[in-house]
């Protein structure tokens, strides 16, 4: 049973470009969460999705960030017009039941030049 | 409010016991988690405890919960050099529960041979 998969593992973008981060949850998991980890800090919640629905986006910046979890395919975290402050590790987690036992992917490390 | 605090650093000798402490503020939290993060990697779920329990033991790991003081501890017996990592405490608040986890800033455990 494969774990949570994220790609790419590393992503380099120039200021103003778009970043797309993908997350495939564990098999049988329909709850997906995105977290951001800034250097030397803990993880901060961004958004919680179930299939085709955004349940909680209270941690998402109001502008430039969006997330989706379509009926088919991985969850996508999209960052438009990236700025240097977006440089961070972005982790996806999935769970079988809401809020319980979240299993994390290896993360995508975004560097904005 | 939602806040989780941890001490930043702990150093022990191989073979000793390690105790990593955490305090949280949301008394409605249902589950409390411990995750381990090795350099450049994602988060590994180590163990969790339900809020109506005082203690949970799993091999070398013991979790202690003092709900009155909102204090959580992770005890690692016979600490090994492979235990060197950052340990994150996380709570799952019930209030407005949408499944998100609130993380502490992490405790770096250094194990000296």
Tab-separated table of C-alpha atoms in Angstrom:
chain	number	residue	atom	x	y	z
A	1	UNK	CA	0.000	0.000	0.000
A	2	UNK	CA	1.771	3.096	-1.238
A	3	UNK	CA	1.936	6.042	1.080
A	4	UNK	CA	1.013	9.627	0.315
A	5	UNK	CA	2.796	10.739	-2.838
A	6	UNK	CA	3.767	14.275	-3.698
A	7	UNK	CA	5.419	15.653	-6.778
A	8	UNK	CA	7.581	17.288	-7.638
A	9	UNK	CA	9.868	16.858	-4.636
A	10	UNK	CA	11.722	20.040	-5.477
A	11	UNK	CA	10.427	22.960	-7.512
A	12	UNK	CA	12.266	26.115	-8.499
A	13	UNK	CA	10.344	29.093	-9.814
A	14	UNK	CA	11.180	32.688	-10.612
A	15	UNK	CA	9.155	35.484	-9.096
A	16	UNK	CA	5.880	35.925	-10.951
A	17	UNK	CA	5.647	32.346	-12.226
A	18	UNK	CA	3.059	29.781	-11.205
A	19	UNK	CA	3.729	26.753	-9.008
A	20	UNK	CA	1.611	23.594	-9.116
A	21	UNK	CA	2.051	21.013	-6.383
A	22	UNK	CA	0.418	17.599	-6.620
A	23	UNK	CA	-0.655	15.174	-3.940
A	24	UNK	CA	-2.010	11.650	-4.293
A	25	UNK	CA	-3.527	10.399	-1.034
A	26	UNK	CA	-3.149	6.906	0.323
A	27	UNK	CA	-5.482	4.330	-1.139
A	28	UNK	CA	-8.846	4.453	0.591
A	29	UNK	CA	-8.301	7.961	1.962
A	30	UNK	CA	-10.711	10.664	0.872
A	31	UNK	CA	-9.546	13.481	3.174
A	32	UNK	CA	-6.615	15.639	2.077
A	33	UNK	CA	-4.856	18.394	4.008
A	34	UNK	CA	-2.165	20.840	2.923
A	35	UNK	CA	0.358	22.335	5.332
A	36	UNK	CA	3.229	24.758	4.856
A	37	UNK	CA	6.506	24.654	6.749
A	38	UNK	CA	8.679	27.735	6.703
A	39	UNK	CA	12.379	27.318	7.573
A	40	UNK	CA	12.968	26.593	11.266
A	41	UNK	CA	9.217	26.531	11.969
A	42	UNK	CA	6.463	24.028	12.570
A	43	UNK	CA	3.751	23.183	10.098
A	44	UNK	CA	0.873	25.564	9.518
A	45	UNK	CA	-2.469	24.337	8.251
A	46	UNK	CA	-3.571	25.729	4.903
A	47	UNK	CA	-6.583	23.853	3.558
A	48	UNK	CA	-8.662	20.710	4.025
A	49	UNK	CA	-10.437	19.066	1.104
A	50	UNK	CA	-12.607	16.092	0.405
A	51	UNK	CA	-13.343	14.894	-3.086
A	52	UNK	CA	-14.537	17.913	-5.113
A	53	UNK	CA	-15.129	19.979	-1.967
A	54	UNK	CA	-13.122	22.500	0.033
A	55	UNK	CA	-14.072	21.951	3.665
A	56	UNK	CA	-11.790	24.438	5.442
A	57	UNK	CA	-9.517	26.989	3.780
A	58	UNK	CA	-9.002	29.158	6.833
A	59	UNK	CA	-5.214	28.856	6.582
A	60	UNK	CA	-4.931	29.793	2.925
A	61	UNK	CA	-3.680	33.259	1.962
A	62	UNK	CA	-6.570	35.165	0.407
A	63	UNK	CA	-4.795	35.882	-2.834
A	64	UNK	CA	-2.742	33.819	-5.289
A	65	UNK	CA	-3.334	30.454	-3.551
A	66	UNK	CA	-5.951	27.903	-4.545
A	67	UNK	CA	-6.504	24.192	-4.017
A	68	UNK	CA	-8.628	21.504	-5.552
A	69	UNK	CA	-9.263	17.799	-5.171
A	70	UNK	CA	-11.105	16.630	-8.289
A	71	UNK	CA	-13.177	13.494	-8.587
A	72	UNK	CA	-10.392	11.887	-10.585
A	73	UNK	CA	-6.710	12.557	-10.075
A	74	UNK	CA	-4.527	14.115	-7.419
A	75	UNK	CA	-5.135	17.129	-5.242
A	76	UNK	CA	-3.476	20.273	-6.596
A	77	UNK	CA	-2.165	23.258	-4.655
A	78	UNK	CA	-1.660	26.161	-7.024
A	79	UNK	CA	0.294	29.304	-6.273
A	80	UNK	CA	0.060	32.085	-8.826
A	81	UNK	CA	2.629	34.861	-9.254
A	82	UNK	CA	4.995	33.408	-6.684
A	83	UNK	CA	7.056	35.672	-4.445
A	84	UNK	CA	10.205	34.906	-2.434
A	85	UNK	CA	8.138	34.595	0.740
A	86	UNK	CA	6.395	31.554	-0.767
A	87	UNK	CA	9.650	29.570	-0.509
A	88	UNK	CA	8.866	26.751	1.912
A	89	UNK	CA	8.196	23.049	2.175
A	90	UNK	CA	4.601	22.166	1.343
A	91	UNK	CA	3.276	18.964	2.850
A	92	UNK	CA	0.176	17.057	1.981
A	93	UNK	CA	-1.486	14.617	4.382
A	94	UNK	CA	-4.386	12.236	3.963
A	95	UNK	CA	-6.663	10.384	6.324
A	96	UNK	CA	-9.382	7.792	6.083
A	97	UNK	CA	-11.572	9.589	8.596
A	98	UNK	CA	-11.906	13.321	9.168
A	99	UNK	CA	-9.076	14.629	11.324
A	100	UNK	CA	-7.833	11.251	12.422
A	101	UNK	CA	-4.376	9.738	11.861
A	102	UNK	CA	-3.108	11.984	9.134
A	103	UNK	CA	-0.310	10.434	7.099
A	104	UNK	CA	2.100	12.815	5.460
A	105	UNK	CA	3.812	12.804	2.104
A	106	UNK	CA	7.512	13.629	1.650
A	107	UNK	CA	6.758	17.241	0.793
A	108	UNK	CA	7.507	19.584	-2.077
A	109	UNK	CA	10.282	22.069	-1.433
A	110	UNK	CA	9.532	25.244	-3.343
A	111	UNK	CA	12.304	27.734	-3.971
A	112	UNK	CA	11.455	31.092	-5.490
A	113	UNK	CA	14.381	32.912	-7.062
B	1	UNK	CA	-7.449	29.855	21.228
B	2	UNK	CA	-5.263	27.352	19.478
B	3	UNK	CA	-1.600	27.220	20.396
B	4	UNK	CA	0.915	24.438	20.949
B	5	UNK	CA	4.254	25.056	22.652
B	6	UNK	CA	7.346	22.877	22.801
B	7	UNK	CA	10.876	23.350	24.018
B	8	UNK	CA	13.193	23.736	21.060
B	9	UNK	CA	16.098	21.446	21.874
B	10	UNK	CA	16.954	18.334	23.887
B	11	UNK	CA	20.284	16.522	24.066
B	12	UNK	CA	20.701	13.054	25.596
B	13	UNK	CA	23.259	10.272	25.581
B	14	UNK	CA	22.630	7.021	23.757
B	15	UNK	CA	20.884	4.542	26.051
B	16	UNK	CA	19.314	7.238	28.238
B	17	UNK	CA	15.599	8.049	28.289
B	18	UNK	CA	14.331	11.157	26.492
B	19	UNK	CA	11.344	13.184	27.577
B	20	UNK	CA	9.897	15.697	25.131
B	21	UNK	CA	7.229	18.010	26.506
B	22	UNK	CA	4.378	19.897	24.930
B	23	UNK	CA	1.613	22.174	26.175
B	24	UNK	CA	-1.573	23.011	24.318
B	25	UNK	CA	-4.372	25.459	24.915
B	26	UNK	CA	-7.514	24.038	23.342
B	27	UNK	CA	-9.278	21.987	26.011
B	28	UNK	CA	-11.643	20.581	23.410
B	29	UNK	CA	-8.872	18.697	21.636
B	30	UNK	CA	-9.899	15.107	21.019
B	31	UNK	CA	-6.657	13.596	19.776
B	32	UNK	CA	-3.048	14.555	20.423
B	33	UNK	CA	-0.272	13.361	18.162
B	34	UNK	CA	3.472	12.947	18.029
B	35	UNK	CA	5.256	13.103	14.694
B	36	UNK	CA	8.933	12.602	13.855
B	37	UNK	CA	10.708	14.481	11.060
B	38	UNK	CA	14.167	13.525	9.861
B	39	UNK	CA	16.219	16.033	7.830
B	40	UNK	CA	14.749	16.688	4.408
B	41	UNK	CA	11.908	14.248	4.960
B	42	UNK	CA	8.200	14.325	5.629
B	43	UNK	CA	6.500	13.693	8.948
B	44	UNK	CA	6.176	10.185	10.311
B	45	UNK	CA	3.240	9.522	12.619
B	46	UNK	CA	4.719	7.969	15.764
B	47	UNK	CA	1.753	7.660	18.061
B	48	UNK	CA	-1.357	9.427	19.257
B	49	UNK	CA	-3.535	9.491	22.328
B	50	UNK	CA	-7.225	10.107	22.785
B	51	UNK	CA	-8.046	12.862	25.243
B	52	UNK	CA	-9.816	10.570	27.719
B	53	UNK	CA	-6.648	8.539	28.256
B	54	UNK	CA	-3.784	9.289	30.649
B	55	UNK	CA	-1.126	7.105	29.145
B	56	UNK	CA	-0.362	5.045	26.078
B	57	UNK	CA	2.638	2.768	25.609
B	58	UNK	CA	3.961	1.475	22.307
B	59	UNK	CA	7.284	-0.395	22.487
B	60	UNK	CA	9.938	2.208	23.433
B	61	UNK	CA	7.462	5.079	23.302
B	62	UNK	CA	5.247	6.205	26.173
B	63	UNK	CA	2.813	9.100	25.861
B	64	UNK	CA	1.617	10.799	29.039
B	65	UNK	CA	-1.330	13.189	29.054
B	66	UNK	CA	-2.253	15.556	31.875
B	67	UNK	CA	-5.519	16.963	30.626
B	68	UNK	CA	-5.975	19.268	33.608
B	69	UNK	CA	-2.686	21.025	32.876
B	70	UNK	CA	-2.967	20.515	29.100
B	71	UNK	CA	0.463	18.915	29.129
B	72	UNK	CA	1.625	16.116	26.857
B	73	UNK	CA	4.900	14.190	27.060
B	74	UNK	CA	6.651	11.761	24.769
B	75	UNK	CA	9.066	9.446	26.558
B	76	UNK	CA	11.566	7.445	24.525
B	77	UNK	CA	13.260	4.614	26.384
B	78	UNK	CA	16.796	3.484	25.522
B	79	UNK	CA	17.282	6.361	23.084
B	80	UNK	CA	19.322	5.476	19.993
B	81	UNK	CA	21.271	7.663	17.559
B	82	UNK	CA	18.595	6.859	14.974
B	83	UNK	CA	16.110	8.700	17.174
B	84	UNK	CA	17.858	11.995	16.392
B	85	UNK	CA	15.234	14.091	14.615
B	86	UNK	CA	12.694	16.859	15.151
B	87	UNK	CA	9.625	15.809	17.116
B	88	UNK	CA	6.343	17.640	16.639
B	89	UNK	CA	3.406	17.622	18.960
B	90	UNK	CA	0.011	18.325	17.350
B	91	UNK	CA	-3.538	18.734	18.583
B	92	UNK	CA	-6.805	18.171	16.789
B	93	UNK	CA	-9.238	20.749	18.205
B	94	UNK	CA	-12.849	19.722	18.440
B	95	UNK	CA	-14.165	23.285	18.345
B	96	UNK	CA	-15.035	24.108	14.755
B	97	UNK	CA	-13.572	20.755	13.942
B	98	UNK	CA	-12.621	20.453	10.330
B	99	UNK	CA	-9.848	17.974	10.876
B	100	UNK	CA	-6.899	20.330	10.815
B	101	UNK	CA	-3.945	19.735	13.094
B	102	UNK	CA	-2.284	22.486	15.103
B	103	UNK	CA	1.446	21.848	15.393
B	104	UNK	CA	4.070	22.974	17.857
B	105	UNK	CA	7.297	24.403	16.537
B	106	UNK	CA	9.144	21.123	17.067
B	107	UNK	CA	11.778	19.826	19.487
B	108	UNK	CA	15.156	18.883	18.036
B	109	UNK	CA	16.421	15.740	19.755
B	110	UNK	CA	20.168	15.220	19.600
B	111	UNK	CA	21.428	11.801	20.680
B	112	UNK	CA	25.143	11.630	21.499
B	113	UNK	CA	26.933	8.288	21.172
